[in-house]
């Protein structure tokens, strides 16, 4: 027999073994008596808060321990020269040598969000879908970087391409189908049991019921378990392979990797804001530089001005703000002369070959190309935004 008790404040349980002593924090407790003679076992369906009196002094970031985001998160940090050092792959704690006061904890994406809310993590990298689903509108969660440019997908409603859905192509048409009644609602299988009902309510769908499922949702309609699904889509292959289709107006959310933090920790916990500043600066500078190349070339010319005019006549060669031009000094007949000017420009990948051709056409030689690591601007726009969100 199990009885559930909802607790809304921290409960001290002095009778539990110590140390550690625990408090049950906004959790529901299930008391189960194993046998009539045994004492009830407390099962907390929530976060347990350590009550050993010690306040955590080291900041913590949560990174996905498995799944699609795990590898790319580490790659992104590595590209920012923030390589995560892990003693072995099964160890869940790690560190980043450049960020001394920061522990890295590998956790499942949804647990990262839960632990941010409970105060057990301060920062995290996960998909926006996970933050929105498991954050459930929490005012403590703050998006620090909302476009990490990996893990792109969208959360979308999908229905069968066949049968009664053959001519249904929009959320309005789905809502207007006469099939859905109070007794026989539209059944949607999803792992997004917060966002799903919120979305259908906003769209005015009346008779809908959600069933929760964890994986391979695309099988549910063909198995007769559901009429449609609400799941993540990126290439669309899984939907197509299971005879499902997306519908107009059925996208709940566009998602990609984000850096998220706990407002409380950012404001109160020593070191969190400093680590965040460095991570954010590196992320912004790195993401700005992705796909950009530095091109260096020597140009024969009579003056810096004349070379500049030649280069600025070509739109692809004007760089970020304009070309950097410096004289190349050499010695001729015992004299220092300038026959060449070195130019440095920044060029995006897709314009690279054309830019090199244009440079050559206007007498550029010795063209050197290297991939850019960082572009640091005067300030970090997201840092200023974060400070204002924190009320600084
Ligand atoms: N098809 C996809 N393409 C791109 N990104 C995706 C795709 N599916 C999921 N993601 C992103 O990767 C994140 C993690 O997904 P993954 O399937 O690895 O873990 P999960 O199923 O959320 O976790 P768990 O298996 O522990 O329940 C998602 O929250 C989403 O942001
Ligand atoms: O549009 P596509 O590129 O086909 O990707 C979509 C699939 O990717 C995700 O599943 P995942 O592979 O993570 O497996 P899971 O069901 O175990 O989460 C998602 O749940 C879809 O099933
Ligand atoms: Mg998955």
Coordinates of C-alpha atoms and ligand atoms in Angstrom, one line a residue:
X1 CA 0.0 0.0 0.0
X2 CA 1.3 3.5 -0.8
X3 CA 0.2 6.8 0.5
X4 CA 1.4 10.1 -1.1
X5 CA 2.0 13.1 1.0
X6 CA 2.7 16.5 -0.7
X7 CA 5.2 18.7 1.2
X8 CA 5.7 22.3 0.4
X9 CA 8.4 23.2 2.8
X10 CA 11.7 21.8 4.0
X11 CA 11.1 19.0 6.4
X12 CA 13.7 18.1 9.0
X13 CA 13.9 14.4 9.8
X14 CA 16.1 14.1 12.9
X15 CA 15.3 10.4 13.2
X16 CA 17.1 9.5 9.9
X17 CA 20.7 8.2 10.2
X18 CA 23.3 10.9 10.3
X19 CA 25.6 12.0 8.7
X20 CA 24.4 12.9 6.2
X21 CA 21.1 14.3 7.3
X22 CA 18.6 15.1 4.6
X23 CA 15.7 17.4 4.1
X24 CA 13.0 16.7 1.6
X25 CA 12.5 19.8 -0.5
X26 CA 9.1 20.4 -2.1
X27 CA 8.9 16.7 -2.9
X28 CA 6.2 14.2 -2.6
X29 CA 6.9 11.4 -0.3
X30 CA 5.5 7.9 -0.7
X31 CA 5.3 5.9 2.5
X32 CA 5.5 2.2 1.7
X33 CA 5.1 -0.4 4.3
X34 CA 7.0 -3.5 3.1
X35 CA 5.4 -5.7 5.7
X36 CA 3.1 -5.0 8.7
X37 CA 6.1 -5.3 11.1
X38 CA 8.6 -3.2 9.1
X39 CA 8.8 0.6 9.4
X40 CA 7.5 2.5 6.3
X41 CA 10.2 3.4 3.7
X42 CA 10.3 7.0 2.6
X43 CA 10.5 7.5 -1.1
X44 CA 11.0 11.1 -2.2
X45 CA 10.0 11.9 -5.7
X46 CA 12.0 15.1 -5.8
X47 CA 15.2 16.7 -4.7
X48 CA 16.8 15.8 -1.4
X49 CA 18.7 18.7 0.1
X50 CA 21.8 17.9 2.1
X51 CA 21.6 19.4 5.6
X52 CA 25.2 19.1 6.7
X53 CA 25.4 22.8 7.2
X54 CA 28.1 23.4 4.6
X55 CA 27.4 25.8 1.8
X56 CA 28.9 24.8 -1.5
X57 CA 31.8 27.1 -2.5
X58 CA 32.7 25.8 -5.9
X59 CA 30.6 26.7 -8.9
X60 CA 29.2 23.9 -11.0
X61 CA 28.3 23.5 -14.7
X62 CA 26.2 20.5 -15.9
X63 CA 27.0 19.0 -19.3
X64 CA 25.0 16.2 -21.1
X65 CA 26.4 12.8 -20.0
X66 CA 25.0 11.0 -22.9
X67 CA 22.8 11.3 -26.0
X68 CA 23.1 13.5 -29.0
X69 CA 24.3 16.7 -27.2
X70 CA 27.1 15.1 -25.2
X71 CA 29.9 14.9 -27.8
X72 CA 29.1 18.2 -29.5
X73 CA 29.0 20.1 -26.2
X74 CA 32.6 18.9 -25.5
X75 CA 33.6 19.7 -29.0
X76 CA 32.3 23.2 -28.7
X77 CA 34.1 23.8 -25.4
X78 CA 37.3 22.4 -26.9
X79 CA 37.0 24.8 -29.8
X80 CA 36.8 27.6 -27.2
X81 CA 40.0 26.3 -25.6
X82 CA 38.0 25.1 -22.7
X83 CA 38.8 21.4 -23.0
X84 CA 37.0 19.3 -20.3
X85 CA 39.4 16.9 -18.5
X86 CA 37.7 13.7 -17.3
X87 CA 39.7 11.0 -15.6
X88 CA 37.7 8.2 -17.3
X89 CA 34.4 8.2 -19.3
X90 CA 32.4 6.6 -16.4
X91 CA 33.4 9.3 -13.9
X92 CA 30.7 12.0 -13.8
X93 CA 32.8 14.8 -12.4
X94 CA 35.4 16.6 -14.4
X95 CA 37.2 20.0 -14.7
X96 CA 38.3 22.6 -17.1
X97 CA 41.9 23.7 -16.3
X98 CA 41.3 27.3 -17.5
X99 CA 38.3 27.7 -15.1
X100 CA 39.7 27.0 -11.6
X101 CA 36.6 27.6 -9.6
X102 CA 34.3 25.5 -11.7
X103 CA 33.3 21.8 -11.4
X104 CA 31.9 20.0 -14.4
X105 CA 29.2 17.4 -13.7
X106 CA 27.9 15.1 -16.4
X107 CA 24.2 14.6 -16.1
X108 CA 21.2 13.6 -18.3
X109 CA 19.9 16.8 -20.0
X110 CA 16.6 16.8 -18.1
X111 CA 18.5 16.3 -14.8
X112 CA 20.7 19.3 -15.6
X113 CA 17.5 21.5 -15.8
X114 CA 16.1 19.9 -12.6
X115 CA 19.3 20.4 -10.7
X116 CA 19.6 24.1 -11.9
X117 CA 16.2 24.6 -10.4
X118 CA 17.0 22.8 -7.1
X119 CA 20.3 24.7 -6.8
X120 CA 22.6 21.7 -7.2
X121 CA 24.0 23.1 -10.5
X122 CA 24.6 26.8 -11.4
X123 CA 25.1 26.6 -15.1
X124 CA 24.3 24.0 -17.8
X125 CA 24.5 23.3 -21.5
X126 CA 21.4 21.6 -22.9
X127 CA 18.8 21.9 -25.7
X128 CA 16.3 24.8 -25.5
X129 CA 13.5 22.1 -25.7
X130 CA 14.8 20.5 -22.5
X131 CA 15.0 23.9 -20.7
X132 CA 11.5 24.9 -21.7
X133 CA 10.0 21.5 -21.0
X134 CA 11.6 20.9 -17.6
X135 CA 12.1 24.5 -16.6
X136 CA 8.3 24.9 -16.8
X137 CA 8.5 28.7 -16.8
X138 CA 10.8 28.8 -13.8
X139 CA 11.8 32.4 -13.1
X140 CA 15.1 31.3 -11.8
X141 CA 16.3 30.0 -15.1
X142 CA 18.1 32.5 -17.4
X143 CA 19.3 31.9 -20.9
X144 CA 22.9 33.2 -21.1
X145 CA 23.6 32.1 -24.7
X146 CA 20.6 31.1 -26.7
X147 CA 22.3 30.0 -30.0
X148 CA 25.2 27.7 -29.5
X149 CA 24.7 26.5 -33.1
X150 CA 24.5 22.7 -32.5
X151 CA 21.6 20.3 -31.7
X152 CA 19.3 22.1 -34.1
X153 CA 15.8 20.5 -34.2
X154 CA 12.2 21.5 -33.7
X155 CA 9.4 20.1 -31.5
X156 CA 6.5 19.4 -33.7
X157 CA 3.2 17.6 -33.9
X158 CA 3.1 14.8 -36.5
X159 CA 0.2 12.7 -37.7
X160 CA -0.1 9.7 -40.1
X161 CA -0.1 10.4 -43.9
X162 CA -2.8 7.8 -44.4
X163 CA -6.4 7.0 -43.4
X164 CA -8.5 9.7 -41.8
X165 CA -5.5 12.1 -41.8
X166 CA -4.8 11.9 -45.5
X167 CA -6.2 15.3 -46.2
X168 CA -5.4 17.0 -42.9
X169 CA -2.5 19.4 -43.4
X170 CA -2.8 22.0 -40.7
X171 CA -3.4 22.3 -37.0
X172 CA -6.7 24.0 -37.7
X173 CA -7.8 21.1 -39.9
X174 CA -6.8 18.7 -37.2
X175 CA -8.8 20.7 -34.6
X176 CA -11.8 20.7 -36.8
X177 CA -12.0 16.9 -37.4
X178 CA -15.3 15.6 -36.2
X179 CA -13.7 12.5 -34.8
X180 CA -12.6 14.0 -31.5
X181 CA -15.1 14.1 -28.7
X182 CA -14.9 14.0 -24.9
X183 CA -15.3 10.2 -25.0
X184 CA -12.8 9.8 -27.9
X185 CA -10.2 12.5 -27.7
X186 CA -7.3 13.0 -30.1
X187 CA -4.5 10.9 -28.5
X188 CA -1.0 12.3 -28.7
X189 CA 2.1 10.4 -27.5
X190 CA 4.9 12.6 -26.3
X191 CA 7.8 13.0 -23.9
X192 CA 6.9 16.7 -23.6
X193 CA 4.0 16.5 -21.2
X194 CA 4.3 20.1 -20.1
X195 CA 4.7 21.8 -23.5
X196 CA 2.2 19.5 -25.3
X197 CA -1.0 20.4 -23.4
X198 CA 0.1 24.0 -23.1
X199 CA 0.4 24.2 -26.9
X200 CA -2.8 22.5 -27.8
X201 CA -4.7 24.7 -25.2
X202 CA -3.2 27.8 -26.8
X203 CA -4.2 26.5 -30.3
X204 CA -7.7 25.9 -29.1
X205 CA -7.8 22.1 -29.6
X206 CA -10.6 20.9 -27.4
X207 CA -10.6 17.1 -27.1
X208 CA -7.0 16.1 -26.7
X209 CA -5.3 13.6 -24.4
X210 CA -1.5 13.2 -24.0
X211 CA 0.2 9.9 -23.1
X212 CA 3.8 10.0 -22.0
X213 CA 6.4 7.9 -23.8
X214 CA 10.2 8.0 -23.8
X215 CA 11.5 6.9 -27.1
X216 CA 10.6 5.5 -30.6
X217 CA 7.4 7.5 -30.4
X218 CA 7.0 7.4 -34.1
X219 CA 5.8 3.8 -33.8
X220 CA 2.8 4.8 -31.6
X221 CA 0.3 5.6 -34.4
X222 CA 1.0 2.5 -36.4
X223 CA 0.7 0.4 -33.3
X224 CA -2.7 2.0 -32.6
X225 CA -1.5 3.5 -29.3
X226 CA -1.9 7.1 -30.4
X227 CA -3.4 9.1 -33.2
X228 CA -0.4 11.5 -33.5
X229 CA 2.9 12.3 -31.8
X230 CA 4.7 15.4 -30.5
X231 CA 8.4 14.9 -30.8
X232 CA 11.7 16.4 -31.9
X233 CA 12.5 16.5 -35.6
X234 CA 15.7 17.5 -37.4
X235 CA 16.2 15.7 -40.8
X236 CA 12.6 14.4 -40.8
X237 CA 13.8 10.9 -41.8
X238 CA 12.2 9.2 -38.8
X239 CA 8.8 10.7 -39.5
X240 CA 9.0 9.8 -43.2
X241 CA 10.2 6.3 -42.5
X242 CA 7.1 5.8 -40.2
X243 CA 4.6 7.3 -42.7
X244 CA 4.0 10.4 -40.5
X245 CA 3.9 14.0 -41.6
X246 CA 4.2 17.4 -39.9
X247 CA 1.4 19.9 -40.3
X248 CA 1.2 23.7 -40.8
X249 CA 1.1 25.5 -37.5
X250 CA 2.2 22.4 -35.6
X251 CA 5.7 23.5 -34.5
X252 CA 5.8 24.1 -30.8
X253 CA 9.4 25.2 -30.5
X254 CA 12.6 25.7 -32.5
X255 CA 15.5 24.3 -30.5
X256 CA 19.3 24.3 -30.4
X257 CA 22.0 24.1 -27.7
X258 CA 21.9 26.9 -25.1
X259 CA 23.9 27.9 -22.1
X260 CA 21.5 28.3 -19.2
X261 CA 22.1 29.4 -15.6
X262 CA 20.3 29.8 -12.3
X263 CA 19.7 33.5 -11.5
X264 CA 20.0 32.8 -7.8
X265 CA 23.4 31.2 -8.3
X266 CA 24.6 33.9 -10.7
X267 CA 23.7 36.6 -8.2
X268 CA 24.7 34.9 -5.0
X269 CA 27.3 32.2 -5.4
X270 CA 30.8 33.4 -5.4
X271 CA 32.7 32.7 -8.7
X272 CA 29.7 31.8 -10.8
X273 CA 29.4 35.2 -12.5
X274 CA 33.2 35.3 -13.2
X275 CA 33.2 31.8 -14.7
X276 CA 30.1 32.7 -16.8
X277 CA 31.8 35.8 -18.1
X278 CA 34.8 33.9 -19.4
X279 CA 32.7 31.1 -20.9
X280 CA 30.4 33.6 -22.6
X281 CA 33.2 35.7 -24.0
X282 CA 34.9 32.7 -25.4
X283 CA 31.6 31.3 -26.8
X284 CA 30.6 34.5 -28.4
X285 CA 34.1 35.2 -29.9
X286 CA 34.3 31.6 -31.1
X287 CA 30.8 31.4 -32.7
X288 CA 31.4 34.8 -34.4
X289 CA 34.6 33.3 -35.9
X290 CA 33.0 30.0 -37.1
X291 CA 33.4 29.8 -40.9
X292 CA 35.6 32.9 -41.1
X293 CA 39.1 33.0 -42.5
X294 CA 42.0 35.4 -42.3
X295 CA 43.5 36.1 -45.7
X296 CA 46.9 37.8 -45.9
X297 CA 48.4 38.9 -49.2
X298 CA 51.1 41.1 -50.5
X299 CA 50.0 43.8 -53.0
X300 CA 52.3 45.8 -55.2
X301 CA 51.3 49.5 -55.0
X302 CA 52.4 53.1 -54.8
X303 CA 50.8 53.9 -51.5
X304 CA 48.5 52.5 -48.8
X305 CA 45.7 54.8 -50.1
X306 CA 46.1 53.5 -53.6
X307 CA 46.1 49.9 -52.5
X308 CA 43.1 50.5 -50.2
X309 CA 41.1 52.0 -53.1
X310 CA 41.9 49.0 -55.3
X311 CA 40.7 46.6 -52.6
X312 CA 37.6 48.5 -51.6
X313 CA 36.5 48.4 -55.2
X314 CA 35.6 44.7 -54.6
X315 CA 32.8 44.1 -52.0
X316 CA 34.1 40.6 -51.0
X317 CA 37.5 42.1 -50.0
X318 CA 36.4 44.7 -47.6
X319 CA 36.6 42.4 -44.5
X320 CA 34.9 43.1 -41.2
X321 CA 35.4 46.8 -41.0
X322 CA 37.8 47.2 -43.9
X323 CA 41.2 45.9 -44.9
X324 CA 44.3 46.3 -42.7
X325 CA 47.1 47.6 -44.9
X326 CA 50.7 47.8 -43.8
X327 CA 53.9 48.6 -45.8
X328 CA 56.4 45.8 -46.5
X329 CA 59.9 47.2 -46.1
X330 CA 62.8 45.8 -48.1
X331 CA 66.3 46.9 -48.9
X332 CA 67.3 47.9 -52.5
X333 CA 70.6 49.5 -53.4
X334 CA 71.4 50.3 -49.8
X335 CA 68.0 52.0 -49.4
X336 CA 64.8 51.0 -47.5
X337 CA 62.0 51.0 -50.0
X338 CA 58.3 50.0 -50.0
X339 CA 57.1 48.2 -53.2
X340 CA 54.5 46.0 -51.5
X341 CA 51.8 46.4 -49.0
X342 CA 50.6 43.5 -46.8
X343 CA 46.8 43.4 -46.6
X344 CA 44.8 41.4 -44.0
X345 CA 41.1 40.8 -44.5
X346 CA 38.5 38.5 -42.9
X347 CA 36.5 36.4 -45.4
X348 CA 33.6 33.9 -44.8
X349 CA 34.1 30.3 -46.0
X350 CA 31.6 30.6 -48.9
X351 CA 33.3 33.7 -50.3
X352 CA 36.9 32.4 -49.8
X353 CA 37.8 31.1 -53.2
X354 CA 36.2 34.0 -55.0
X355 CA 38.0 36.5 -52.7
X356 CA 41.4 34.8 -53.4
X357 CA 40.8 35.0 -57.2
X358 CA 39.9 38.7 -56.9
X359 CA 43.0 39.4 -54.9
X360 CA 45.1 37.8 -57.5
X361 CA 43.4 39.7 -60.2
X362 CA 44.3 43.0 -58.6
X363 CA 48.0 41.8 -58.3
X364 CA 47.8 40.1 -54.9
X365 CA 50.5 37.5 -54.3
X366 CA 51.7 35.1 -51.6
X367 CA 48.1 34.7 -50.4
X368 CA 48.0 33.0 -46.9
X369 CA 44.7 31.7 -45.6
X370 CA 44.1 30.5 -42.0
X371 CA 41.0 29.6 -40.1
X372 CA 39.9 32.0 -37.4
X373 CA 39.6 30.9 -33.8
X374 CA 38.1 33.9 -32.2
X375 CA 36.7 37.3 -33.1
X376 CA 36.5 39.4 -29.9
X377 CA 34.5 42.6 -30.4
X378 CA 34.7 45.6 -28.1
X379 CA 32.0 44.2 -25.9
X380 CA 30.1 40.9 -25.4
X381 CA 26.4 41.8 -26.2
X382 CA 25.0 38.8 -24.3
X383 CA 27.0 39.7 -21.2
X384 CA 25.4 43.1 -21.1
X385 CA 22.0 41.5 -21.5
X386 CA 22.7 39.0 -18.8
X387 CA 23.7 41.7 -16.3
X388 CA 20.6 43.6 -17.0
X389 CA 18.4 40.4 -16.6
X390 CA 20.1 39.9 -13.2
X391 CA 19.3 43.5 -12.2
X392 CA 23.0 44.7 -12.1
Ligands
LIG1 N1 16.9 14.5 -34.1 C1 17.6 15.5 -33.4 N2 18.4 16.3 -34.0 C2 19.1 17.2 -33.4 N3 19.0 17.4 -32.0 C3 18.2 16.6 -31.4 C4 17.5 15.6 -32.0 N4 16.8 14.9 -31.1 C5 17.2 15.5 -29.9 N5 18.0 16.5 -30.1 C6 18.6 17.4 -29.1 O1 19.3 16.6 -28.2 C7 18.8 16.7 -26.9 C8 19.1 15.4 -26.2 O2 18.4 14.3 -26.9 P1 18.6 12.8 -26.5 O3 17.7 12.0 -27.3 O4 20.1 12.6 -26.7 O5 18.4 12.8 -25.0 P2 17.0 12.6 -24.3 O6 16.2 11.6 -25.0 O7 16.4 13.9 -24.0 O8 17.5 12.1 -22.9 P3 17.1 10.7 -22.2 O9 17.4 9.6 -23.2 O10 18.1 10.7 -21.1 O11 15.7 10.8 -21.8 C9 17.4 17.0 -27.1 O12 16.8 17.6 -26.0 C10 17.4 18.0 -28.3 O13 17.8 19.3 -27.8
LIG2 O1 14.2 14.1 -37.8 P1 15.2 13.0 -37.5 O2 16.6 13.4 -37.9 O3 14.9 11.7 -38.0 O4 15.4 12.9 -35.9 C1 14.2 12.7 -35.1 C2 14.4 11.7 -34.1 O5 15.6 12.0 -33.2 C3 15.2 11.9 -31.9 O6 15.3 10.6 -31.4 P2 16.7 9.9 -31.0 O7 17.4 9.5 -32.2 O8 17.4 10.9 -30.1 O9 16.2 8.7 -30.2 P3 15.3 8.5 -28.9 O10 14.0 8.2 -29.4 O11 16.0 7.5 -28.1 O12 15.3 9.9 -28.2 C4 13.7 12.2 -31.9 O13 13.1 11.7 -30.7 C5 13.2 11.6 -33.2 O14 12.8 10.3 -33.0
LIG3 MG1 16.1 11.2 -27.4

